[in-house]
CSV table of C-alpha atoms and ligand atoms in Angstrom, one decimal:
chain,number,residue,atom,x,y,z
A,23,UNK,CA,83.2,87.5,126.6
A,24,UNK,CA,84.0,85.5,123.5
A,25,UNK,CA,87.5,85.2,124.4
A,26,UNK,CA,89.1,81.8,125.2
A,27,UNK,CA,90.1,81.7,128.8
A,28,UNK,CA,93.5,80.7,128.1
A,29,UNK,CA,94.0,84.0,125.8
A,30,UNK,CA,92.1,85.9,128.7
A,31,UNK,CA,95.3,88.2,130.4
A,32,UNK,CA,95.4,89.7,133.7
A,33,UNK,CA,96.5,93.1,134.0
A,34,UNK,CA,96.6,93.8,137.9
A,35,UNK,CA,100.3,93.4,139.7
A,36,UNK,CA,101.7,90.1,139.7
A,37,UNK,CA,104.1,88.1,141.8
A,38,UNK,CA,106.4,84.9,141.7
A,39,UNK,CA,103.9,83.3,143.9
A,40,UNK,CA,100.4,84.8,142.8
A,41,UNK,CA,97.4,81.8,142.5
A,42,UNK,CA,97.3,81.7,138.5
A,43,UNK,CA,93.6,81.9,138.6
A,44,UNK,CA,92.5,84.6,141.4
A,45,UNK,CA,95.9,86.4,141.5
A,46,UNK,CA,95.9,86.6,145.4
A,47,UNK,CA,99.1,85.4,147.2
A,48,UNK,CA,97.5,84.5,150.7
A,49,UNK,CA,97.6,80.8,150.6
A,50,UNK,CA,97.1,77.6,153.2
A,51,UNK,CA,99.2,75.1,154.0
A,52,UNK,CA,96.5,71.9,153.5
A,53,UNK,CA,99.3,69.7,154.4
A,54,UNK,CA,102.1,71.2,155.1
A,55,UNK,CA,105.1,72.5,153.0
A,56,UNK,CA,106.2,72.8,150.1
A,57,UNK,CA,102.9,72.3,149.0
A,58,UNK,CA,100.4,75.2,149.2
A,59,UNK,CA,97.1,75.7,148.0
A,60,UNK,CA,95.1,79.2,147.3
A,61,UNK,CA,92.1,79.6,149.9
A,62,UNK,CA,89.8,81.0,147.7
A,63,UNK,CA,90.1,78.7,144.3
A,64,UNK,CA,91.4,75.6,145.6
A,65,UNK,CA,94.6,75.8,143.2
A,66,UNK,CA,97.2,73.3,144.7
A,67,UNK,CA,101.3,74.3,144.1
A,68,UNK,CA,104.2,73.4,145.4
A,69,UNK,CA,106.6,76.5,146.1
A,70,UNK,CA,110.1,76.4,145.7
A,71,UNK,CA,113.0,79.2,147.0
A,72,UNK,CA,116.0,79.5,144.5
A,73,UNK,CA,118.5,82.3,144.9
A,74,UNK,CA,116.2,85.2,146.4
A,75,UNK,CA,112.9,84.2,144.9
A,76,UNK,CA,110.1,82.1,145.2
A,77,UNK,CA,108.5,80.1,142.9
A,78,UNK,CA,105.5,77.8,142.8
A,79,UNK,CA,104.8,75.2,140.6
A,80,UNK,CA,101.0,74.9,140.4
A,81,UNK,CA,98.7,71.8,139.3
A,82,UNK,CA,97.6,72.3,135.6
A,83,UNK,CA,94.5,70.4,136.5
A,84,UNK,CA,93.3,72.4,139.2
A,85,UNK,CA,94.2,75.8,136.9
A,86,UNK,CA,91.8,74.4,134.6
A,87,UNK,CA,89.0,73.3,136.7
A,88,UNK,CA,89.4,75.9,140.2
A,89,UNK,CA,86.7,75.5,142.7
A,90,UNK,CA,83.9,77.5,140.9
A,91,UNK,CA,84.1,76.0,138.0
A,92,UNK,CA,81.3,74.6,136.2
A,93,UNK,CA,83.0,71.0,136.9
A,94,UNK,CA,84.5,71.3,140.8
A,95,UNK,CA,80.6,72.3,141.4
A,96,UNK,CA,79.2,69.3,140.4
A,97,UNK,CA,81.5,67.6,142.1
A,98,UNK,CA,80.6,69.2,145.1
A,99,UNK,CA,76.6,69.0,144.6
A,100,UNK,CA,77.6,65.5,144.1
A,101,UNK,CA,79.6,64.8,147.5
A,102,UNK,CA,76.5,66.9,149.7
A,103,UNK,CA,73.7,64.4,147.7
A,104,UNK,CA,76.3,61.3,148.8
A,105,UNK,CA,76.8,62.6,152.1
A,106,UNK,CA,73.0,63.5,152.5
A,107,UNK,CA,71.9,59.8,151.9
A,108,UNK,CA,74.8,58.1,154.0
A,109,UNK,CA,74.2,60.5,156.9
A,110,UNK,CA,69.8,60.4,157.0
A,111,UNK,CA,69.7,56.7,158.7
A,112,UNK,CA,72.3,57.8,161.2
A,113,UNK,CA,70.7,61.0,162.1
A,114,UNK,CA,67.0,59.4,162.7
A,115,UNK,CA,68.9,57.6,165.1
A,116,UNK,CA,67.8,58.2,168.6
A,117,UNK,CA,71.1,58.5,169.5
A,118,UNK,CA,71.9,61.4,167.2
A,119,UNK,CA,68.4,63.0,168.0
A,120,UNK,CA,68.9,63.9,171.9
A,121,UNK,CA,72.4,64.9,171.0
A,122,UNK,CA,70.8,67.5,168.5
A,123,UNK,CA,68.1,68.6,171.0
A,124,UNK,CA,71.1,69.0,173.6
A,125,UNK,CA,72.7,71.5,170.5
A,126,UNK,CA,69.6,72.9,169.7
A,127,UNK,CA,69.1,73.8,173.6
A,128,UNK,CA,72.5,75.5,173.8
A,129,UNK,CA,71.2,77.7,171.0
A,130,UNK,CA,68.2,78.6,172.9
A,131,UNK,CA,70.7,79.5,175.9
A,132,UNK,CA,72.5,81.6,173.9
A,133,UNK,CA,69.6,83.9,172.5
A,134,UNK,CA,68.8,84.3,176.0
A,135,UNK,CA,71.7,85.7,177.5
A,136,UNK,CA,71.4,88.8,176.3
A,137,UNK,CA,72.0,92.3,178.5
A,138,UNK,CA,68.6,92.8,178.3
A,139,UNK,CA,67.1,89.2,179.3
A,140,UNK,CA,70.2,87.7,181.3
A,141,UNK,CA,67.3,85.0,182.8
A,142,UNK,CA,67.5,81.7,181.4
A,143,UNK,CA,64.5,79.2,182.9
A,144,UNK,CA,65.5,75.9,184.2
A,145,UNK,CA,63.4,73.9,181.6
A,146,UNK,CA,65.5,74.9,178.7
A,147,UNK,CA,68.8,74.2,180.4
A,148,UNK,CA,70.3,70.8,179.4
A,149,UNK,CA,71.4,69.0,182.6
A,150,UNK,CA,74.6,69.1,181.6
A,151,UNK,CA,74.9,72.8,182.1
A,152,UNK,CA,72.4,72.7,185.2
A,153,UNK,CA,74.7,71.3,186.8
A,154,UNK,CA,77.8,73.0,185.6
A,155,UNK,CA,75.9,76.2,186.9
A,156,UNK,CA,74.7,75.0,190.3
A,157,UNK,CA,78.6,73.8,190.7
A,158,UNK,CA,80.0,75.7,193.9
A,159,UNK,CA,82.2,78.5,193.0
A,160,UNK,CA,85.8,78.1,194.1
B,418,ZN,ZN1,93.1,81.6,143.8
């Protein structure tokens, strides 16, 4: 445990491609190729095909600071605290408030339509989908 991470070696099978940090070799294409990015740690690379192999050449920065790190975490408890004061006044907005009661009451609809309780009462139907169901079959 003492062990620097940079001396730390992996000992699992290895490819050409594998994300330096989590060793998996499924990655997303964030926006679009060459460049690639590991789903799990958030390792950016851009991949490269010379001769018969490929190669990626992945961000130093991100190697050192993948998304569970100590530091990406902050950064992300960070963003949520940002986004939680920008986004307060607009969701006491009345606005935003019947649109979430609309959501809410399509989660209501949902835990009703079961096989065993295939009823849904008329009050907890948004009008919407009242009259989406009352619409005449074709
Ligand atoms: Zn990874």
């Amino acid at each position: 445990m003492e062990l620097p991470f940079e001396n730390v070696k992996y000992l699992g099978e290895d490819t050409s491609i594998s994300c330096p940090v989590c060793h998996c070799n499924i990655f997303y294409l964030e926006k679009g190729l060459p460049e690639i990015a590991c789903p799990t740690c958030q390792v950016h690379g851009t991949v490269s095909f010379t001769g018969s192999k490929y190669k990626v050449a992945w961000n130093e920065d991100d190697i050192k600071n993948p998304r569970f790190s100590t530091a990406r975490q902050h950064h992300h408890g960070e963003w949520i605290r940002n986004h939680f004061k920008e986004e307060t006044p607009q969701i006491a907005m009345q606005e935003t408030q019947t649109k979430m009661k609309q959501y809410q009451a399509w989660g209501i609809i949902y835990n009703q339509l079961t096989p065993k309780n295939n009823i849904i009462s008329n009050k907890e139907v948004p009008r919407t989908w009242q009259q989406t169901r009352d619409m005449p079959k074709t």
